[in-house]
Amino acid sequence: MTKESTTIDVGEPSTVTKSSSHVVVDAKKKKGFVAAAAGGGYKRGLAIFDFLLRLAAIGITIAASSLMFTAEETLPFFTQFLQFQAGYDDDPTFQFFVIATAIVAGYLLLSLPFSIVTIVRPQAVAPRLILLISDTVVVTLNTAAAAAAAAIVYLAHNGNANTNWLPICQQFGDFCQAVSTAVVAASIAVSFFILLIVISAISLKRH
Amino acid sequence: MTKESTTIDVGEPSTVTKSSSHVVVDAKKKKGFVAAAAGGGYKRGLAIFDFLLRLAAIGITIAASSLMFTAEETLPFFTQFLQFQAGYDDDPTFQFFVIATAIVAGYLLLSLPFSIVTIVRPQAVAPRLILLISDTVVVTLNTAAAAAAAAIVYLAHNGNANTNWLPICQQFGDFCQAVSTAVVAASIAVSFFILLIVISAISLKRH
C-alpha cells in the first residue's frame, strides 16, 4: 500500500491510454478528497492541541522567568557595612535561567503563527518541519536552564560537606522557595515541549 | 501533487473497470519502483548517517560517563585524621551525570537495531517515529546531565562570593580538568542528538 502511494509523486507520463487514465484520475481525486478530509481531521485536531500547548508553555515559561527575576530576599538584620540580601543576580546560573527561559518564551510567541498555519493547512509539511526542528533546539536550551538552576538550588538547600559549600536556604527561605518554584515551572515547560515534538512527529508522517 | 499521493492510501474499491485498472496498476508498479529508488536513495543515505552518528554518540557518552566516573584526585598531603580527596561521588550532581550518561549510552546501543531497520527499509514509518520520540526524551536527560554538571563545574572553578562557596579547582586541578572534559563530551553528544532528531524529521516527511 505504501509502495503504491509513493508511485504517484513521480508524475511521469503514464503508459496507459488517455481515456482510461482520465477515469482513474477522477476516481483518485474523489478518494483523495475523502482521504484528505479524514487525515486532515485528526491532523487538524493535533494542530489545535499543539496551539493550546504552546499557549500554556508561554504562560509557564514567562512565569518561570519572572519568578526567578523577582526572587529576592533581604534579611531583617544588617551590620554597618553589610546587608544580607539574596537575588537572582547573585548566581550566574540563575541569570542564565532568567535569560534562557525568556528566550524560550519569546520563541514560543514567534512560533504561534506557524502553529496557526498548521491548523489552517494540516497537510502542510514545511511549517511542521520548521516547528519540529526549532522546538528540538529550544527544548535543549530550556532543559539546560532548568537543570543548571536545579543543581544550584539543590546545593542551596543541602550544601556540600565535601567541598565545604554551606546551604543558604536556612537563611534565605523565601528566596529558595521562589527559585525552586521557577525550576519546577521550567521543568513542566520541558515536558510540554516533548509533547509538542511528539505531535509534530505524528503530523509529519504519512498517515 | 501531494493531494494525489494521499489518495491511494484509502484502498477503497476503485470505480473504474477492471481491465483498465489492471493496466494502471502495472504502470504504477513500474513508477513505484523508480520513486522508491529515488526517495529510498536519499532516505537510505540519511539512515546510514543516522547509524554512524549513533555510533559516534555511543563512544562520546561512554567516554563522558567513564571520565566522570574515574575522575579522582588525592592531594599529596594529609593529616592524621583526614585525607584530601575529590571524586565524582562527592557531589550528587556528578553522580547523576554518571548514571544519566550511562543510561543515554545504553539507550543508544539499544536504538542501533531500529537504525539498521531504517537503513534496510528507508520508507518504513514506525521505526523512524519510535526513534524520533525516544531520542527526544533521551536528549532532555542528556542535556539535563550536562547542564547540571556544568553548573557545578562552573562553581568549582569560580566559586560564588555571595553565598561564600569557595572554588576548589585551585586544589583539585586534575579533578576539575577531567570533570570539565566530561561535561564538554556530554554537550557534544547533545548536539549529535539534535542532528539525529533532524534526520528523523526529514525522513518522516512525505518527500
Short mmCIF file of C-alpha atoms in Angstrom, two decimals:
data_model
loop_
_atom_site.label_atom_id
_atom_site.label_comp_id
_atom_site.label_asym_id
_atom_site.label_seq_id
_atom_site.Cartn_x
_atom_site.Cartn_y
_atom_site.Cartn_z
CA MET A 1 0.00 0.00 0.00
CA THR A 2 2.72 2.45 0.95
CA LYS A 3 4.79 1.38 -2.02
CA GLU A 4 1.88 2.22 -4.28
CA SER A 5 1.37 5.58 -2.64
CA THR A 6 4.91 6.66 -3.43
CA THR A 7 4.39 5.93 -7.10
CA ILE A 8 2.23 8.91 -7.78
CA ASP A 9 4.75 11.51 -6.75
CA VAL A 10 6.94 10.96 -9.78
CA GLY A 11 4.46 12.36 -12.20
CA GLU A 12 5.90 10.78 -15.32
CA PRO A 13 3.70 10.43 -18.37
CA SER A 14 1.70 7.28 -17.83
CA THR A 15 1.92 4.46 -20.35
CA VAL A 16 -1.78 3.71 -20.24
CA THR A 17 -4.16 5.08 -22.81
CA LYS A 18 -5.52 8.55 -22.22
CA SER A 19 -9.14 7.62 -21.78
CA SER A 20 -8.61 5.07 -19.04
CA SER A 21 -6.14 7.22 -17.16
CA HIS A 22 -8.64 10.05 -17.09
CA VAL A 23 -11.18 7.87 -15.41
CA VAL A 24 -8.64 6.75 -12.84
CA VAL A 25 -7.56 10.30 -12.07
CA ASP A 26 -11.19 11.25 -11.47
CA ALA A 27 -11.61 8.31 -9.11
CA LYS A 28 -8.36 9.23 -7.43
CA LYS A 29 -9.48 12.81 -6.89
CA LYS A 30 -12.67 11.57 -5.30
CA LYS A 31 -10.77 9.26 -2.98
CA GLY A 32 -8.19 11.98 -2.37
CA PHE A 33 -10.89 14.26 -1.09
CA VAL A 34 -12.09 11.62 1.35
CA ALA A 35 -8.54 10.82 2.47
CA ALA A 36 -7.62 14.46 2.91
CA ALA A 37 -10.75 15.06 4.96
CA ALA A 38 -10.06 12.08 7.22
CA GLY A 39 -6.31 12.68 7.56
CA GLY A 40 -6.86 16.42 7.83
CA GLY A 41 -9.36 15.81 10.61
CA TYR A 42 -7.05 14.18 13.10
CA LYS A 43 -4.11 16.31 11.99
CA ARG A 44 -6.16 19.46 12.50
CA GLY A 45 -7.08 18.22 15.97
CA LEU A 46 -3.38 17.68 16.71
CA ALA A 47 -2.58 21.16 15.35
CA ILE A 48 -5.17 22.77 17.63
CA PHE A 49 -3.78 20.82 20.60
CA ASP A 50 -0.31 21.99 19.55
CA PHE A 51 -1.50 25.62 19.56
CA LEU A 52 -3.08 25.30 23.02
CA LEU A 53 0.05 23.59 24.40
CA ARG A 54 2.15 26.47 23.08
CA LEU A 55 -0.11 29.00 24.81
CA ALA A 56 0.23 27.07 28.09
CA ALA A 57 4.00 26.79 27.62
CA ILE A 58 4.25 30.56 27.03
CA GLY A 59 2.44 31.18 30.30
CA ILE A 60 4.63 28.75 32.23
CA THR A 61 7.95 29.98 30.83
CA ILE A 62 7.04 33.64 31.43
CA ALA A 63 6.04 32.69 34.96
CA ALA A 64 9.33 30.82 35.49
CA SER A 65 11.43 33.66 34.12
CA SER A 66 9.68 36.41 36.08
CA LEU A 67 9.55 34.35 39.27
CA MET A 68 13.30 33.88 39.12
CA PHE A 69 13.83 37.52 38.12
CA THR A 70 11.83 38.89 41.04
CA ALA A 71 13.10 36.35 43.60
CA GLU A 72 14.78 38.45 46.23
CA GLU A 73 15.09 38.39 49.96
CA THR A 74 16.64 40.83 52.36
CA LEU A 75 17.28 39.59 55.85
CA PRO A 76 15.84 41.78 58.61
CA PHE A 77 19.23 42.36 60.25
CA PHE A 78 22.30 44.09 58.89
CA THR A 79 25.66 45.36 60.05
CA GLN A 80 27.08 48.78 59.35
CA PHE A 81 28.77 47.68 56.14
CA LEU A 82 26.83 44.68 55.01
CA GLN A 83 23.23 43.97 54.25
CA PHE A 84 22.30 40.34 53.80
CA GLN A 85 20.44 40.06 50.56
CA ALA A 86 19.87 37.30 48.05
CA GLY A 87 18.75 37.87 44.48
CA TYR A 88 18.82 36.05 41.16
CA ASP A 89 21.88 38.10 40.12
CA ASP A 90 23.95 36.55 42.91
CA ASP A 91 24.46 33.45 40.83
CA PRO A 92 25.37 33.36 37.12
CA THR A 93 23.35 30.15 36.74
CA PHE A 94 20.21 31.96 37.88
CA GLN A 95 20.98 34.80 35.46
CA PHE A 96 21.32 32.24 32.68
CA PHE A 97 17.99 30.76 33.77
CA VAL A 98 16.21 34.13 33.53
CA ILE A 99 17.65 34.88 30.08
CA ALA A 100 17.18 31.36 28.69
CA THR A 101 13.55 30.97 29.80
CA ALA A 102 12.79 34.47 28.47
CA ILE A 103 14.26 33.44 25.10
CA VAL A 104 12.16 30.26 25.19
CA ALA A 105 9.01 32.29 25.90
CA GLY A 106 9.88 34.66 23.04
CA TYR A 107 10.48 31.75 20.69
CA LEU A 108 7.13 30.19 21.65
CA LEU A 109 5.39 33.50 20.90
CA LEU A 110 7.06 33.66 17.47
CA SER A 111 6.13 30.02 16.78
CA LEU A 112 2.39 30.70 17.21
CA PRO A 113 1.88 31.87 13.59
CA PHE A 114 3.44 28.63 12.30
CA SER A 115 1.16 26.68 14.61
CA ILE A 116 -1.83 28.57 13.17
CA VAL A 117 -0.68 27.71 9.65
CA THR A 118 -0.71 24.01 10.58
CA ILE A 119 -4.29 24.41 11.85
CA VAL A 120 -5.38 26.03 8.58
CA ARG A 121 -3.40 23.60 6.42
CA PRO A 122 -2.95 20.36 8.41
CA GLN A 123 -1.27 18.59 5.46
CA ALA A 124 1.46 21.23 5.01
CA VAL A 125 4.90 19.74 5.59
CA ALA A 126 7.16 22.80 5.71
CA PRO A 127 5.76 24.59 8.81
CA ARG A 128 5.62 21.27 10.68
CA LEU A 129 9.25 20.53 9.88
CA ILE A 130 10.31 24.06 10.90
CA LEU A 131 8.41 23.74 14.17
CA LEU A 132 9.84 20.30 14.96
CA ILE A 133 13.47 21.26 14.34
CA SER A 134 13.31 24.61 16.15
CA ASP A 135 11.37 23.01 19.03
CA THR A 136 14.17 20.45 19.35
CA VAL A 137 16.83 23.14 19.55
CA VAL A 138 14.84 25.26 22.02
CA VAL A 139 13.95 22.31 24.28
CA THR A 140 17.66 21.74 24.93
CA LEU A 141 18.01 25.42 25.93
CA ASN A 142 15.01 25.09 28.23
CA THR A 143 16.28 21.82 29.72
CA ALA A 144 19.77 23.25 30.24
CA ALA A 145 18.35 26.26 32.09
CA ALA A 146 16.12 24.10 34.29
CA ALA A 147 18.82 21.50 35.05
CA ALA A 148 21.59 24.01 35.79
CA ALA A 149 19.33 26.01 38.10
CA ALA A 150 18.14 22.78 39.73
CA ALA A 151 21.74 21.80 40.51
CA ILE A 152 22.35 25.15 42.21
CA VAL A 153 19.01 25.05 44.05
CA TYR A 154 19.88 21.57 45.33
CA LEU A 155 23.18 22.94 46.56
CA ALA A 156 21.45 25.90 48.21
CA HIS A 157 19.11 23.51 50.02
CA ASN A 158 21.56 20.80 51.07
CA GLY A 159 25.01 22.26 50.67
CA ASN A 160 28.01 20.01 50.07
CA ALA A 161 30.10 18.98 53.04
CA ASN A 162 32.93 17.62 50.87
CA THR A 163 33.61 20.96 49.20
CA ASN A 164 32.61 22.98 52.27
CA TRP A 165 29.74 24.72 50.48
CA LEU A 166 27.18 25.51 53.16
CA PRO A 167 23.43 25.54 52.48
CA ILE A 168 21.94 29.03 52.36
CA CYS A 169 18.25 28.14 52.38
CA GLN A 170 18.07 28.22 56.16
CA GLN A 171 18.77 31.94 55.98
CA PHE A 172 17.03 32.74 52.69
CA GLY A 173 13.96 30.51 52.90
CA ASP A 174 11.62 32.65 50.79
CA PHE A 175 14.24 33.17 48.11
CA CYS A 176 14.85 29.42 47.87
CA GLN A 177 11.11 28.80 47.70
CA ALA A 178 10.65 31.18 44.77
CA VAL A 179 13.69 29.84 42.93
CA SER A 180 12.59 26.22 43.38
CA THR A 181 9.14 27.02 42.03
CA ALA A 182 10.72 28.65 38.98
CA VAL A 183 12.76 25.49 38.34
CA VAL A 184 9.64 23.32 38.63
CA ALA A 185 7.81 25.60 36.18
CA ALA A 186 10.67 25.34 33.68
CA SER A 187 10.64 21.54 34.03
CA ILE A 188 6.92 21.46 33.24
CA ALA A 189 7.67 23.56 30.16
CA VAL A 190 10.21 20.91 29.09
CA SER A 191 7.56 18.18 29.28
CA PHE A 192 5.24 20.40 27.19
CA PHE A 193 7.98 20.68 24.58
CA ILE A 194 8.36 16.89 24.45
CA LEU A 195 4.61 16.63 23.80
CA LEU A 196 4.89 19.32 21.09
CA ILE A 197 7.68 17.39 19.35
CA VAL A 198 5.68 14.14 19.50
CA ILE A 199 2.69 15.96 17.96
CA SER A 200 4.87 17.33 15.16
CA ALA A 201 6.37 13.89 14.50
CA ILE A 202 2.94 12.23 14.26
CA SER A 203 1.67 15.02 12.00
CA LEU A 204 4.69 14.72 9.71
CA LYS A 205 4.36 11.04 8.97
CA ARG A 206 2.32 9.75 6.04
CA HIS A 207 -0.87 8.60 7.69
CA MET B 1 0.71 16.51 -6.47
CA THR B 2 0.78 15.78 -2.75
CA LYS B 3 -3.01 15.70 -2.67
CA GLU B 4 -2.96 12.97 -5.28
CA SER B 5 -0.40 10.96 -3.40
CA THR B 6 -2.59 10.78 -0.31
CA THR B 7 -5.45 9.33 -2.29
CA ILE B 8 -4.02 5.88 -2.72
CA ASP B 9 -3.77 5.08 0.95
CA VAL B 10 -7.52 4.69 1.32
CA GLY B 11 -7.63 1.45 -0.59
CA GLU B 12 -11.31 1.51 -1.48
CA PRO B 13 -12.54 -0.50 -4.42
CA SER B 14 -11.95 1.65 -7.47
CA THR B 15 -14.89 2.66 -9.66
CA VAL B 16 -13.02 2.12 -12.90
CA THR B 17 -13.44 -1.04 -14.91
CA LYS B 18 -11.22 -3.98 -14.11
CA SER B 19 -9.27 -4.14 -17.32
CA SER B 20 -8.18 -0.52 -17.29
CA SER B 21 -7.30 -0.55 -13.59
CA HIS B 22 -5.01 -3.52 -14.17
CA VAL B 23 -3.04 -1.60 -16.73
CA VAL B 24 -2.77 1.37 -14.40
CA VAL B 25 -1.58 -0.78 -11.51
CA ASP B 26 1.15 -2.20 -13.72
CA ALA B 27 2.24 1.28 -14.73
CA LYS B 28 2.05 2.34 -11.11
CA LYS B 29 4.25 -0.52 -10.04
CA LYS B 30 6.82 0.49 -12.61
CA LYS B 31 6.75 4.09 -11.46
CA GLY B 32 6.69 2.96 -7.87
CA PHE B 33 9.97 1.20 -8.35
CA VAL B 34 11.54 4.35 -9.75
CA ALA B 35 10.09 6.52 -6.97
CA ALA B 36 11.10 4.12 -4.23
CA ALA B 37 14.60 4.01 -5.63
CA ALA B 38 14.86 7.82 -5.77
CA GLY B 39 13.15 8.52 -2.41
CA GLY B 40 14.75 5.49 -0.83
CA GLY B 41 18.12 6.66 -2.06
CA TYR B 42 18.38 9.86 -0.09
CA LYS B 43 16.48 8.38 2.84
CA ARG B 44 18.85 5.42 2.93
CA GLY B 45 21.75 7.87 2.91
CA LEU B 46 20.18 9.68 5.86
CA ALA B 47 19.62 6.36 7.65
CA ILE B 48 23.28 5.39 7.22
CA PHE B 49 24.36 8.82 8.51
CA ASP B 50 21.96 8.29 11.42
CA PHE B 51 23.61 4.94 12.21
CA LEU B 52 27.13 6.41 12.11
CA LEU B 53 26.05 9.36 14.29
CA ARG B 54 24.67 6.90 16.83
CA LEU B 55 27.96 5.00 16.90
CA ALA B 56 29.85 8.27 17.47
CA ALA B 57 27.37 9.30 20.16
CA ILE B 58 27.80 5.95 21.92
CA GLY B 59 31.56 6.49 22.01
CA ILE B 60 31.23 10.03 23.31
CA THR B 61 28.66 9.24 26.02
CA ILE B 62 30.63 6.22 27.25
CA ALA B 63 33.74 8.43 27.33
CA ALA B 64 31.86 11.15 29.25
CA SER B 65 30.43 8.70 31.76
CA SER B 66 33.68 6.82 32.41
CA LEU B 67 35.73 10.04 32.51
CA MET B 68 33.45 11.39 35.23
CA PHE B 69 33.36 8.02 37.00
CA THR B 70 37.16 7.71 37.16
CA ALA B 71 37.81 11.38 37.92
CA GLU B 72 39.58 11.31 41.25
CA GLU B 73 42.38 13.22 42.86
CA THR B 74 44.12 12.71 46.15
CA LEU B 75 46.23 15.58 47.40
CA PRO B 76 49.81 14.65 48.33
CA PHE B 77 49.47 15.87 51.91
CA PHE B 78 47.22 14.60 54.69
CA THR B 79 46.69 14.96 58.39
CA GLN B 80 46.34 12.16 60.88
CA PHE B 81 42.57 12.02 60.53
CA LEU B 82 41.87 13.48 57.14
CA GLN B 83 42.98 12.76 53.62
CA PHE B 84 42.11 15.34 51.00
CA GLN B 85 40.44 13.54 48.15
CA ALA B 86 38.00 14.52 45.45
CA GLY B 87 35.88 12.07 43.47
CA TYR B 88 32.71 12.05 41.41
CA ASP B 89 30.79 10.69 44.43
CA ASP B 90 31.48 13.87 46.40
CA ASP B 91 28.70 15.63 44.55
CA PRO B 92 25.23 14.20 43.84
CA THR B 93 25.13 16.15 40.57
CA PHE B 94 28.22 14.32 39.34
CA GLN B 95 26.66 11.00 40.42
CA PHE B 96 23.56 11.93 38.43
CA PHE B 97 25.81 12.77 35.48
CA VAL B 98 27.50 9.34 35.55
CA ILE B 99 24.18 7.47 35.78
CA ALA B 100 22.36 9.62 33.20
CA THR B 101 25.09 9.47 30.54
CA ALA B 102 25.40 5.71 31.11
CA ILE B 103 21.64 5.39 30.53
CA VAL B 104 21.97 7.51 27.38
CA ALA B 105 24.79 5.28 26.09
CA GLY B 106 22.70 2.18 26.84
CA TYR B 107 19.71 3.65 25.05
CA LEU B 108 21.85 4.48 22.02
CA LEU B 109 23.10 0.90 21.93
CA LEU B 110 19.52 -0.42 22.04
CA SER B 111 18.47 2.04 19.30
CA LEU B 112 21.02 0.64 16.83
CA PRO B 113 18.74 -2.21 15.61
CA PHE B 114 15.99 0.32 14.84
CA SER B 115 18.52 2.42 12.95
CA ILE B 116 19.53 -0.67 10.94
CA VAL B 117 15.86 -1.30 10.13
CA THR B 118 15.61 2.23 8.69
CA ILE B 119 18.66 1.51 6.51
CA VAL B 120 17.11 -1.70 5.18
CA ARG B 121 13.65 -0.17 4.79
CA PRO B 122 14.10 3.60 4.34
CA GLN B 123 10.38 4.14 3.72
CA ALA B 124 9.24 2.49 6.98
CA VAL B 125 7.45 4.95 9.22
CA ALA B 126 7.15 3.07 12.53
CA PRO B 127 10.87 2.68 13.44
CA ARG B 128 11.50 6.31 12.45
CA LEU B 129 8.71 7.54 14.69
CA ILE B 130 9.91 5.37 17.58
CA LEU B 131 13.46 6.68 17.16
CA LEU B 132 12.35 10.32 16.95
CA ILE B 133 10.16 10.21 20.06
CA SER B 134 12.61 8.23 22.21
CA ASP B 135 15.51 10.41 21.00
CA THR B 136 13.54 13.47 22.12
CA VAL B 137 13.01 12.05 25.60
CA VAL B 138 16.63 10.91 25.95
CA VAL B 139 18.09 14.20 24.68
CA THR B 140 16.45 16.01 27.61
CA LEU B 141 18.08 13.52 30.02
CA ASN B 142 21.44 14.05 28.34
CA THR B 143 21.04 17.85 28.36
CA ALA B 144 19.96 17.85 31.99
CA ALA B 145 23.03 15.83 32.99
CA ALA B 146 25.40 18.07 31.03
CA ALA B 147 23.84 21.35 32.21
CA ALA B 148 23.62 20.37 35.89
CA ALA B 149 27.22 19.16 35.91
CA ALA B 150 28.28 22.31 34.03
CA ALA B 151 26.69 24.50 36.73
CA ILE B 152 28.65 22.65 39.45
CA VAL B 153 31.88 22.70 37.42
CA TYR B 154 31.49 26.45 36.94
CA LEU B 155 31.05 26.78 40.69
CA ALA B 156 34.12 24.62 41.34
CA HIS B 157 36.17 26.83 39.03
CA ASN B 158 34.95 30.27 40.09
CA GLY B 159 33.16 29.82 43.40
CA ASN B 160 30.44 32.23 44.45
CA ALA B 161 31.38 35.08 46.75
CA ASN B 162 27.75 35.94 47.53
CA THR B 163 26.99 32.55 49.03
CA ASN B 164 30.52 32.03 50.36
CA TRP B 165 31.13 28.96 48.23
CA LEU B 166 34.86 28.85 47.57
CA PRO B 167 36.36 27.48 44.34
CA ILE B 168 38.02 24.08 44.77
CA CYS B 169 39.81 23.84 41.42
CA GLN B 170 42.93 25.51 42.75
CA GLN B 171 43.43 22.48 44.99
CA PHE B 172 41.96 19.81 42.76
CA GLY B 173 43.17 20.92 39.34
CA ASP B 174 43.33 17.50 37.68
CA PHE B 175 39.92 16.50 39.01
CA CYS B 176 38.37 19.70 37.65
CA GLN B 177 40.07 19.12 34.30
CA ALA B 178 38.64 15.61 33.95
CA VAL B 179 35.16 16.70 35.04
CA SER B 180 35.12 19.65 32.63
CA THR B 181 36.12 17.38 29.75
CA ALA B 182 33.28 15.00 30.64
CA VAL B 183 30.81 17.91 30.52
CA VAL B 184 32.12 19.01 27.12
CA ALA B 185 31.78 15.43 25.82
CA ALA B 186 28.18 15.24 27.04
CA SER B 187 27.43 18.59 25.34
CA ILE B 188 28.79 17.25 22.05
CA ALA B 189 26.51 14.23 22.48
CA VAL B 190 23.56 16.64 22.85
CA SER B 191 24.38 18.28 19.50
CA PHE B 192 24.59 14.80 17.93
CA PHE B 193 21.12 14.08 19.28
CA ILE B 194 19.75 17.29 17.73
CA LEU B 195 21.19 16.15 14.37
CA LEU B 196 19.62 12.70 14.85
CA ILE B 197 16.20 14.25 15.50
CA VAL B 198 16.51 16.48 12.43
CA ILE B 199 17.40 13.41 10.33
CA SER B 200 14.38 11.53 11.67
CA ALA B 201 12.11 14.51 10.97
CA ILE B 202 13.31 14.83 7.37
CA SER B 203 12.97 11.07 6.83
CA LEU B 204 9.44 11.06 8.24
CA LYS B 205 8.02 13.66 5.91
CA ARG B 206 6.47 12.74 2.61
CA HIS B 207 9.24 13.50 0.14
#
